[in-house]
Amino acid sequence: MDDCAGAILRLLSAKDIPAAVELSAQAGWNQTGEDWRLLIDLAPEGCLAMEVDGELAATTTLLSYGRRLAWIGMVLTKLQYRGRGLARRLLTQALAQADQVGVETVKLDATDQGKLLYERLGFRSEQAVERWSRPGSVDAPELRSNAHPSEEWRAADLQVFGADRSQLLERLARRNPPFSVVRSYLFTRPGRQTAYLGPCVSDTPESARTLIERALETAASSGWSWDLLPQNTSAVAIARDLAFAPRRRLLRMVRGKDLHGKEDAIYAIAGFELG
């Protein structure tokens, strides 16, 4: 797509997945090859890469949920290429794509290291988002979910999340059907280091806890990761009761229009790279 000071800006493709997994693992992140493939399949024009001397040096992804909301994720730069402005170049390109198609709101979950760069690109602080974790059980069955989940949960998500992410949820459901109770649901999926809990949307704390307890009983895993919005005090209370502890704190940032769904019904986000 472009060449700047020896770095080529291009689209990320399926052949890049092994190198992309290596890049996210270098940062200590939990994504698998399937997680990278999901992003490439859902947003082929929004998955961007910087290549230096034939090597994948940096990545950024832009996943659009219609024109109402887009999500920036996977902002990664290989250690030896940091400080060269590769992330800024990728982010500028991603935001230009969002602006070109008229996306009203762009969000991301920022680390402390990235906050200043995002502010310079027009993002402002919205709220905290936290990763909680707990050990798993090697004696539990293999990770699985409902054989015949309820279908009513699908209608609830648009109102709660605030934008249409049905394509994402359909892809996640094909990988691993959700646990569900009427209009409440919970997804789980494998991770590189731990199993991942989320997204979870629930109309009551009781339903959310039922789903989460059910999931925890079904996974043979070295541990669990759960990303939640600490403003949802019911989610925090359930996490503490179920022996989860906070491990990382990021900052959700927004560019463009303010956009909020029913965040008291969001008990787990889909992931820092997905919203």
PDB file of C-alpha atoms in Angstrom:
ATOM      1  CA  MET A   1       0.000   0.000   0.000  1.00  0.00           C
ATOM      2  CA  ASP A   2       2.799   2.432   0.825  1.00  0.00           C
ATOM      3  CA  ASP A   3       6.495   2.661   1.581  1.00  0.00           C
ATOM      4  CA  CYS A   4       7.908   5.113   4.146  1.00  0.00           C
ATOM      5  CA  ALA A   5      11.525   5.141   5.356  1.00  0.00           C
ATOM      6  CA  GLY A   6      11.957   1.476   4.469  1.00  0.00           C
ATOM      7  CA  ALA A   7       8.725   0.357   6.134  1.00  0.00           C
ATOM      8  CA  ILE A   8       5.898  -0.925   3.946  1.00  0.00           C
ATOM      9  CA  LEU A   9       2.307  -0.333   5.078  1.00  0.00           C
ATOM     10  CA  ARG A  10       0.068  -3.134   3.795  1.00  0.00           C
ATOM     11  CA  LEU A  11      -2.883  -5.310   4.698  1.00  0.00           C
ATOM     12  CA  LEU A  12      -2.449  -8.161   7.116  1.00  0.00           C
ATOM     13  CA  SER A  13      -3.265 -11.550   5.577  1.00  0.00           C
ATOM     14  CA  ALA A  14      -3.723 -15.145   6.664  1.00  0.00           C
ATOM     15  CA  LYS A  15      -0.096 -15.923   5.835  1.00  0.00           C
ATOM     16  CA  ASP A  16       0.924 -13.397   8.507  1.00  0.00           C
ATOM     17  CA  ILE A  17      -0.897 -15.208  11.323  1.00  0.00           C
ATOM     18  CA  PRO A  18       2.131 -17.147  12.686  1.00  0.00           C
ATOM     19  CA  ALA A  19       4.192 -13.943  12.832  1.00  0.00           C
ATOM     20  CA  ALA A  20       1.254 -12.036  14.324  1.00  0.00           C
ATOM     21  CA  VAL A  21       0.865 -14.646  17.077  1.00  0.00           C
ATOM     22  CA  GLU A  22       4.573 -14.310  17.797  1.00  0.00           C
ATOM     23  CA  LEU A  23       4.151 -10.539  18.006  1.00  0.00           C
ATOM     24  CA  SER A  24       1.231 -10.675  20.463  1.00  0.00           C
ATOM     25  CA  ALA A  25       2.985 -13.380  22.501  1.00  0.00           C
ATOM     26  CA  GLN A  26       6.060 -11.151  22.764  1.00  0.00           C
ATOM     27  CA  ALA A  27       3.808  -8.567  24.409  1.00  0.00           C
ATOM     28  CA  GLY A  28       2.464 -11.210  26.813  1.00  0.00           C
ATOM     29  CA  TRP A  29      -1.027 -11.125  25.293  1.00  0.00           C
ATOM     30  CA  ASN A  30      -3.465 -14.041  25.220  1.00  0.00           C
ATOM     31  CA  GLN A  31      -4.566 -14.159  21.559  1.00  0.00           C
ATOM     32  CA  THR A  32      -4.344 -17.345  19.512  1.00  0.00           C
ATOM     33  CA  GLY A  33      -4.026 -17.847  15.785  1.00  0.00           C
ATOM     34  CA  GLU A  34      -7.796 -18.289  15.635  1.00  0.00           C
ATOM     35  CA  ASP A  35      -8.274 -14.871  17.252  1.00  0.00           C
ATOM     36  CA  TRP A  36      -6.083 -13.257  14.598  1.00  0.00           C
ATOM     37  CA  ARG A  37      -7.919 -15.159  11.863  1.00  0.00           C
ATOM     38  CA  LEU A  38     -11.250 -13.916  13.233  1.00  0.00           C
ATOM     39  CA  LEU A  39     -10.145 -10.294  12.888  1.00  0.00           C
ATOM     40  CA  ILE A  40      -8.764 -10.809   9.380  1.00  0.00           C
ATOM     41  CA  ASP A  41     -11.963 -12.536   8.251  1.00  0.00           C
ATOM     42  CA  LEU A  42     -14.294  -9.931   9.778  1.00  0.00           C
ATOM     43  CA  ALA A  43     -12.286  -6.862   8.762  1.00  0.00           C
ATOM     44  CA  PRO A  44      -9.948  -7.725   5.857  1.00  0.00           C
ATOM     45  CA  GLU A  45      -9.483  -4.048   4.910  1.00  0.00           C
ATOM     46  CA  GLY A  46      -9.020  -2.944   8.513  1.00  0.00           C
ATOM     47  CA  CYS A  47      -6.222  -5.302   9.535  1.00  0.00           C
ATOM     48  CA  LEU A  48      -3.044  -3.350   8.841  1.00  0.00           C
ATOM     49  CA  ALA A  49       0.629  -4.268   9.005  1.00  0.00           C
ATOM     50  CA  MET A  50       4.000  -2.597   8.767  1.00  0.00           C
ATOM     51  CA  GLU A  51       6.669  -4.721   7.106  1.00  0.00           C
ATOM     52  CA  VAL A  52      10.390  -4.005   7.499  1.00  0.00           C
ATOM     53  CA  ASP A  53      12.961  -6.015   5.533  1.00  0.00           C
ATOM     54  CA  GLY A  54      10.344  -8.701   4.845  1.00  0.00           C
ATOM     55  CA  GLU A  55       9.454  -9.034   8.528  1.00  0.00           C
ATOM     56  CA  LEU A  56       6.151  -8.239  10.244  1.00  0.00           C
ATOM     57  CA  ALA A  57       7.144  -5.287  12.441  1.00  0.00           C
ATOM     58  CA  ALA A  58       3.845  -3.800  13.655  1.00  0.00           C
ATOM     59  CA  THR A  59       0.076  -4.289  13.471  1.00  0.00           C
ATOM     60  CA  THR A  60      -3.182  -2.431  14.097  1.00  0.00           C
ATOM     61  CA  THR A  61      -6.751  -3.598  13.493  1.00  0.00           C
ATOM     62  CA  LEU A  62      -9.961  -1.669  12.869  1.00  0.00           C
ATOM     63  CA  LEU A  63     -13.183  -3.652  13.313  1.00  0.00           C
ATOM     64  CA  SER A  64     -16.348  -1.771  12.338  1.00  0.00           C
ATOM     65  CA  TYR A  65     -19.756  -2.445  13.854  1.00  0.00           C
ATOM     66  CA  GLY A  66     -21.667  -0.640  11.110  1.00  0.00           C
ATOM     67  CA  ARG A  67     -21.162   3.117  10.870  1.00  0.00           C
ATOM     68  CA  ARG A  68     -22.081   3.697  14.485  1.00  0.00           C
ATOM     69  CA  LEU A  69     -18.930   2.262  16.077  1.00  0.00           C
ATOM     70  CA  ALA A  70     -15.500   0.928  15.151  1.00  0.00           C
ATOM     71  CA  TRP A  71     -12.917  -0.664  17.434  1.00  0.00           C
ATOM     72  CA  ILE A  72      -9.145  -0.278  17.298  1.00  0.00           C
ATOM     73  CA  GLY A  73      -7.123  -3.232  18.527  1.00  0.00           C
ATOM     74  CA  MET A  74      -3.889  -5.219  18.258  1.00  0.00           C
ATOM     75  CA  VAL A  75      -1.678  -2.125  18.316  1.00  0.00           C
ATOM     76  CA  LEU A  76       1.639  -3.962  18.492  1.00  0.00           C
ATOM     77  CA  THR A  77       5.216  -3.195  17.499  1.00  0.00           C
ATOM     78  CA  LYS A  78       8.076  -5.663  17.630  1.00  0.00           C
ATOM     79  CA  LEU A  79      10.643  -4.677  20.240  1.00  0.00           C
ATOM     80  CA  GLN A  80      13.473  -3.844  17.851  1.00  0.00           C
ATOM     81  CA  TYR A  81      11.244  -1.552  15.757  1.00  0.00           C
ATOM     82  CA  ARG A  82       9.741   0.544  18.548  1.00  0.00           C
ATOM     83  CA  GLY A  83      10.298   4.285  18.509  1.00  0.00           C
ATOM     84  CA  ARG A  84      10.162   4.543  14.728  1.00  0.00           C
ATOM     85  CA  GLY A  85       6.589   5.809  14.490  1.00  0.00           C
ATOM     86  CA  LEU A  86       5.171   2.605  13.018  1.00  0.00           C
ATOM     87  CA  ALA A  87       2.185   2.497  15.400  1.00  0.00           C
ATOM     88  CA  ARG A  88       1.324   6.128  14.682  1.00  0.00           C
ATOM     89  CA  ARG A  89       1.407   5.433  10.930  1.00  0.00           C
ATOM     90  CA  LEU A  90      -0.884   2.429  11.274  1.00  0.00           C
ATOM     91  CA  LEU A  91      -3.299   4.229  13.584  1.00  0.00           C
ATOM     92  CA  THR A  92      -3.454   7.233  11.258  1.00  0.00           C
ATOM     93  CA  GLN A  93      -4.336   4.933   8.367  1.00  0.00           C
ATOM     94  CA  ALA A  94      -6.967   3.071  10.407  1.00  0.00           C
ATOM     95  CA  LEU A  95      -8.620   6.313  11.536  1.00  0.00           C
ATOM     96  CA  ALA A  96      -8.590   7.632   7.979  1.00  0.00           C
ATOM     97  CA  GLN A  97     -10.463   4.496   6.898  1.00  0.00           C
ATOM     98  CA  ALA A  98     -13.023   5.012   9.652  1.00  0.00           C
ATOM     99  CA  ASP A  99     -13.503   8.663   8.703  1.00  0.00           C
ATOM    100  CA  GLN A 100     -13.818   7.818   5.003  1.00  0.00           C
ATOM    101  CA  VAL A 101     -16.836   5.569   5.584  1.00  0.00           C
ATOM    102  CA  GLY A 102     -18.407   7.909   8.145  1.00  0.00           C
ATOM    103  CA  VAL A 103     -17.934   5.937  11.365  1.00  0.00           C
ATOM    104  CA  GLU A 104     -19.377   8.097  14.148  1.00  0.00           C
ATOM    105  CA  THR A 105     -17.440   6.713  17.118  1.00  0.00           C
ATOM    106  CA  VAL A 106     -14.085   4.941  17.405  1.00  0.00           C
ATOM    107  CA  LYS A 107     -13.044   3.291  20.665  1.00  0.00           C
ATOM    108  CA  LEU A 108     -10.058   1.393  22.008  1.00  0.00           C
ATOM    109  CA  ASP A 109      -8.712   0.037  25.289  1.00  0.00           C
ATOM    110  CA  ALA A 110      -5.389   1.736  25.988  1.00  0.00           C
ATOM    111  CA  THR A 111      -2.383   0.701  28.013  1.00  0.00           C
ATOM    112  CA  ASP A 112      -0.509   3.383  29.952  1.00  0.00           C
ATOM    113  CA  GLN A 113       2.195   3.310  27.278  1.00  0.00           C
ATOM    114  CA  GLY A 114      -0.248   4.058  24.466  1.00  0.00           C
ATOM    115  CA  LYS A 115      -2.403   6.718  26.141  1.00  0.00           C
ATOM    116  CA  LEU A 116      -0.372   9.759  25.080  1.00  0.00           C
ATOM    117  CA  LEU A 117      -0.261   8.660  21.430  1.00  0.00           C
ATOM    118  CA  TYR A 118      -4.007   8.097  21.396  1.00  0.00           C
ATOM    119  CA  GLU A 119      -4.656  11.504  22.918  1.00  0.00           C
ATOM    120  CA  ARG A 120      -2.556  13.096  20.180  1.00  0.00           C
ATOM    121  CA  LEU A 121      -4.772  11.339  17.625  1.00  0.00           C
ATOM    122  CA  GLY A 122      -7.954  12.787  19.110  1.00  0.00           C
ATOM    123  CA  PHE A 123      -9.006  10.186  21.669  1.00  0.00           C
ATOM    124  CA  ARG A 124     -10.292  11.119  25.123  1.00  0.00           C
ATOM    125  CA  SER A 125     -10.759   9.065  28.276  1.00  0.00           C
ATOM    126  CA  GLU A 126     -14.072   7.298  28.853  1.00  0.00           C
ATOM    127  CA  GLN A 127     -13.777   4.712  31.639  1.00  0.00           C
ATOM    128  CA  ALA A 128     -11.554   2.013  33.090  1.00  0.00           C
ATOM    129  CA  VAL A 129     -11.564  -1.591  31.911  1.00  0.00           C
ATOM    130  CA  GLU A 130      -9.890  -4.331  33.902  1.00  0.00           C
ATOM    131  CA  ARG A 131      -8.601  -7.856  33.379  1.00  0.00           C
ATOM    132  CA  TRP A 132      -9.339 -10.262  36.222  1.00  0.00           C
ATOM    133  CA  SER A 133      -8.010 -13.804  36.406  1.00  0.00           C
ATOM    134  CA  ARG A 134      -8.064 -16.989  38.457  1.00  0.00           C
ATOM    135  CA  PRO A 135      -6.469 -20.421  38.274  1.00  0.00           C
ATOM    136  CA  GLY A 136      -8.269 -23.164  36.401  1.00  0.00           C
ATOM    137  CA  SER A 137      -8.692 -26.853  37.099  1.00  0.00           C
ATOM    138  CA  VAL A 138      -6.851 -29.522  35.181  1.00  0.00           C
ATOM    139  CA  ASP A 139      -9.453 -32.025  36.405  1.00  0.00           C
ATOM    140  CA  ALA A 140     -12.391 -30.298  34.682  1.00  0.00           C
ATOM    141  CA  PRO A 141     -13.747 -31.506  31.302  1.00  0.00           C
ATOM    142  CA  GLU A 142     -12.501 -29.961  28.063  1.00  0.00           C
ATOM    143  CA  LEU A 143     -13.779 -26.439  27.319  1.00  0.00           C
ATOM    144  CA  ARG A 144     -17.279 -26.675  25.887  1.00  0.00           C
ATOM    145  CA  SER A 145     -20.611 -24.879  26.119  1.00  0.00           C
ATOM    146  CA  ASN A 146     -24.326 -25.379  25.554  1.00  0.00           C
ATOM    147  CA  ALA A 147     -25.241 -28.086  23.089  1.00  0.00           C
ATOM    148  CA  HIS A 148     -28.580 -26.338  22.416  1.00  0.00           C
ATOM    149  CA  PRO A 149     -28.382 -22.722  23.573  1.00  0.00           C
ATOM    150  CA  SER A 150     -31.435 -20.482  23.701  1.00  0.00           C
ATOM    151  CA  GLU A 151     -31.749 -18.150  20.713  1.00  0.00           C
ATOM    152  CA  GLU A 152     -33.341 -15.220  22.597  1.00  0.00           C
ATOM    153  CA  TRP A 153     -29.980 -13.769  23.621  1.00  0.00           C
ATOM    154  CA  ARG A 154     -29.349 -12.517  20.085  1.00  0.00           C
ATOM    155  CA  ALA A 155     -32.040  -9.838  20.272  1.00  0.00           C
ATOM    156  CA  ALA A 156     -30.676  -8.404  23.523  1.00  0.00           C
ATOM    157  CA  ASP A 157     -27.154  -7.594  22.392  1.00  0.00           C
ATOM    158  CA  LEU A 158     -27.799  -4.624  20.077  1.00  0.00           C
ATOM    159  CA  GLN A 159     -29.563  -2.631  22.783  1.00  0.00           C
ATOM    160  CA  VAL A 160     -27.015  -3.499  25.444  1.00  0.00           C
ATOM    161  CA  PHE A 161     -23.811  -3.039  23.418  1.00  0.00           C
ATOM    162  CA  GLY A 162     -25.035   0.044  21.564  1.00  0.00           C
ATOM    163  CA  ALA A 163     -24.027  -1.097  18.066  1.00  0.00           C
ATOM    164  CA  ASP A 164     -24.602  -4.093  15.801  1.00  0.00           C
ATOM    165  CA  ARG A 165     -21.897  -6.686  16.425  1.00  0.00           C
ATOM    166  CA  SER A 166     -23.997  -9.617  15.227  1.00  0.00           C
ATOM    167  CA  GLN A 167     -21.359 -10.766  12.716  1.00  0.00           C
ATOM    168  CA  LEU A 168     -18.787 -11.043  15.506  1.00  0.00           C
ATOM    169  CA  LEU A 169     -21.175 -12.957  17.748  1.00  0.00           C
ATOM    170  CA  GLU A 170     -22.138 -15.327  14.943  1.00  0.00           C
ATOM    171  CA  ARG A 171     -18.478 -16.128  14.317  1.00  0.00           C
ATOM    172  CA  LEU A 172     -17.840 -16.685  18.017  1.00  0.00           C
ATOM    173  CA  ALA A 173     -20.922 -18.896  18.232  1.00  0.00           C
ATOM    174  CA  ARG A 174     -19.646 -21.076  15.389  1.00  0.00           C
ATOM    175  CA  ARG A 175     -16.369 -21.554  17.246  1.00  0.00           C
ATOM    176  CA  ASN A 176     -18.008 -22.249  20.609  1.00  0.00           C
ATOM    177  CA  PRO A 177     -21.791 -21.936  21.193  1.00  0.00           C
ATOM    178  CA  PRO A 178     -22.637 -19.631  24.095  1.00  0.00           C
ATOM    179  CA  PHE A 179     -24.102 -20.516  27.436  1.00  0.00           C
ATOM    180  CA  SER A 180     -27.480 -18.806  27.623  1.00  0.00           C
ATOM    181  CA  VAL A 181     -30.458 -18.269  29.882  1.00  0.00           C
ATOM    182  CA  VAL A 182     -33.324 -16.640  27.958  1.00  0.00           C
ATOM    183  CA  ARG A 183     -31.893 -13.183  26.959  1.00  0.00           C
ATOM    184  CA  SER A 184     -28.630 -13.552  28.886  1.00  0.00           C
ATOM    185  CA  TYR A 185     -25.552 -15.148  27.352  1.00  0.00           C
ATOM    186  CA  LEU A 186     -21.876 -15.903  27.931  1.00  0.00           C
ATOM    187  CA  PHE A 187     -19.180 -16.900  25.453  1.00  0.00           C
ATOM    188  CA  THR A 188     -15.950 -18.701  26.269  1.00  0.00           C
ATOM    189  CA  ARG A 189     -12.970 -19.435  24.054  1.00  0.00           C
ATOM    190  CA  PRO A 190      -9.452 -20.829  24.365  1.00  0.00           C
ATOM    191  CA  GLY A 191      -6.512 -18.470  24.771  1.00  0.00           C
ATOM    192  CA  ARG A 192      -2.763 -18.814  24.356  1.00  0.00           C
ATOM    193  CA  GLN A 193      -2.194 -18.749  28.126  1.00  0.00           C
ATOM    194  CA  THR A 194      -5.668 -18.963  29.714  1.00  0.00           C
ATOM    195  CA  ALA A 195      -9.237 -19.622  28.683  1.00  0.00           C
ATOM    196  CA  TYR A 196     -11.208 -16.422  28.031  1.00  0.00           C
ATOM    197  CA  LEU A 197     -14.551 -15.507  29.588  1.00  0.00           C
ATOM    198  CA  GLY A 198     -16.624 -13.101  27.499  1.00  0.00           C
ATOM    199  CA  PRO A 199     -18.531 -11.433  26.078  1.00  0.00           C
ATOM    200  CA  CYS A 200     -21.301 -11.739  28.649  1.00  0.00           C
ATOM    201  CA  VAL A 201     -24.561  -9.796  28.616  1.00  0.00           C
ATOM    202  CA  SER A 202     -27.181 -10.401  31.269  1.00  0.00           C
ATOM    203  CA  ASP A 203     -30.435  -8.815  32.412  1.00  0.00           C
ATOM    204  CA  THR A 204     -29.745  -9.697  36.053  1.00  0.00           C
ATOM    205  CA  PRO A 205     -26.689 -10.372  38.240  1.00  0.00           C
ATOM    206  CA  GLU A 206     -28.221 -13.726  39.165  1.00  0.00           C
ATOM    207  CA  SER A 207     -28.368 -14.882  35.551  1.00  0.00           C
ATOM    208  CA  ALA A 208     -24.811 -13.659  34.923  1.00  0.00           C
ATOM    209  CA  ARG A 209     -23.495 -15.581  37.907  1.00  0.00           C
ATOM    210  CA  THR A 210     -25.356 -18.727  36.855  1.00  0.00           C
ATOM    211  CA  LEU A 211     -23.776 -18.589  33.396  1.00  0.00           C
ATOM    212  CA  ILE A 212     -20.280 -17.863  34.676  1.00  0.00           C
ATOM    213  CA  GLU A 213     -20.413 -20.643  37.265  1.00  0.00           C
ATOM    214  CA  ARG A 214     -21.605 -23.033  34.570  1.00  0.00           C
ATOM    215  CA  ALA A 215     -18.686 -22.063  32.342  1.00  0.00           C
ATOM    216  CA  LEU A 216     -16.108 -22.438  35.086  1.00  0.00           C
ATOM    217  CA  GLU A 217     -17.335 -25.971  35.760  1.00  0.00           C
ATOM    218  CA  THR A 218     -16.708 -27.098  32.191  1.00  0.00           C
ATOM    219  CA  ALA A 219     -13.133 -26.084  31.377  1.00  0.00           C
ATOM    220  CA  ALA A 220      -9.840 -27.920  31.649  1.00  0.00           C
ATOM    221  CA  SER A 221      -7.582 -24.886  31.726  1.00  0.00           C
ATOM    222  CA  SER A 222      -4.512 -23.538  33.453  1.00  0.00           C
ATOM    223  CA  GLY A 223      -6.569 -20.458  34.233  1.00  0.00           C
ATOM    224  CA  TRP A 224      -9.240 -17.947  33.218  1.00  0.00           C
ATOM    225  CA  SER A 225      -9.116 -14.351  32.006  1.00  0.00           C
ATOM    226  CA  TRP A 226     -12.156 -12.071  32.371  1.00  0.00           C
ATOM    227  CA  ASP A 227     -12.211  -8.465  31.098  1.00  0.00           C
ATOM    228  CA  LEU A 228     -14.867  -6.334  32.783  1.00  0.00           C
ATOM    229  CA  LEU A 229     -15.968  -2.736  33.274  1.00  0.00           C
ATOM    230  CA  PRO A 230     -15.384  -1.928  36.954  1.00  0.00           C
ATOM    231  CA  GLN A 231     -18.294   0.535  36.858  1.00  0.00           C
ATOM    232  CA  ASN A 232     -20.482  -2.584  36.781  1.00  0.00           C
ATOM    233  CA  THR A 233     -20.204  -3.251  40.492  1.00  0.00           C
ATOM    234  CA  SER A 234     -22.260  -6.441  40.205  1.00  0.00           C
ATOM    235  CA  ALA A 235     -19.678  -7.897  37.808  1.00  0.00           C
ATOM    236  CA  VAL A 236     -16.890  -6.967  40.221  1.00  0.00           C
ATOM    237  CA  ALA A 237     -18.753  -8.586  43.130  1.00  0.00           C
ATOM    238  CA  ILE A 238     -19.292 -11.816  41.177  1.00  0.00           C
ATOM    239  CA  ALA A 239     -15.640 -11.883  40.121  1.00  0.00           C
ATOM    240  CA  ARG A 240     -14.459 -11.547  43.717  1.00  0.00           C
ATOM    241  CA  ASP A 241     -16.921 -14.183  44.943  1.00  0.00           C
ATOM    242  CA  LEU A 242     -15.630 -16.623  42.320  1.00  0.00           C
ATOM    243  CA  ALA A 243     -11.984 -16.119  43.339  1.00  0.00           C
ATOM    244  CA  PHE A 244     -10.966 -13.834  40.463  1.00  0.00           C
ATOM    245  CA  ALA A 245      -8.462 -11.049  41.178  1.00  0.00           C
ATOM    246  CA  PRO A 246      -7.606  -7.913  39.159  1.00  0.00           C
ATOM    247  CA  ARG A 247      -4.398  -8.175  37.104  1.00  0.00           C
ATOM    248  CA  ARG A 248      -4.371  -5.321  34.571  1.00  0.00           C
ATOM    249  CA  ARG A 249      -6.106  -1.969  34.288  1.00  0.00           C
ATOM    250  CA  LEU A 250      -6.554  -0.286  30.919  1.00  0.00           C
ATOM    251  CA  LEU A 251      -8.306   2.912  29.910  1.00  0.00           C
ATOM    252  CA  ARG A 252     -11.190   2.887  27.443  1.00  0.00           C
ATOM    253  CA  MET A 253     -10.845   5.852  25.121  1.00  0.00           C
ATOM    254  CA  VAL A 254     -13.187   7.325  22.528  1.00  0.00           C
ATOM    255  CA  ARG A 255     -12.877   9.501  19.429  1.00  0.00           C
ATOM    256  CA  GLY A 256     -15.955  11.123  17.894  1.00  0.00           C
ATOM    257  CA  LYS A 257     -19.438  10.944  19.378  1.00  0.00           C
ATOM    258  CA  ASP A 258     -20.021   9.629  22.873  1.00  0.00           C
ATOM    259  CA  LEU A 259     -21.692   6.223  22.713  1.00  0.00           C
ATOM    260  CA  HIS A 260     -22.909   4.141  25.617  1.00  0.00           C
ATOM    261  CA  GLY A 261     -25.072   1.060  25.715  1.00  0.00           C
ATOM    262  CA  LYS A 262     -26.590  -0.499  28.832  1.00  0.00           C
ATOM    263  CA  GLU A 263     -23.244  -1.022  30.475  1.00  0.00           C
ATOM    264  CA  ASP A 264     -24.767  -2.256  33.735  1.00  0.00           C
ATOM    265  CA  ALA A 265     -25.840  -5.306  31.706  1.00  0.00           C
ATOM    266  CA  ILE A 266     -22.340  -5.965  30.314  1.00  0.00           C
ATOM    267  CA  TYR A 267     -20.681  -8.458  32.642  1.00  0.00           C
ATOM    268  CA  ALA A 268     -17.716  -9.222  30.384  1.00  0.00           C
ATOM    269  CA  ILE A 269     -16.443  -7.507  27.268  1.00  0.00           C
ATOM    270  CA  ALA A 270     -15.507  -9.450  24.139  1.00  0.00           C
ATOM    271  CA  GLY A 271     -11.829  -8.551  24.492  1.00  0.00           C
ATOM    272  CA  PHE A 272      -9.561  -5.511  24.462  1.00  0.00           C
ATOM    273  CA  GLU A 273      -9.307  -5.838  20.675  1.00  0.00           C
ATOM    274  CA  LEU A 274     -13.057  -6.353  20.131  1.00  0.00           C
ATOM    275  CA  GLY A 275     -14.874  -4.155  22.633  1.00  0.00           C
TER     276      GLY A 275
END
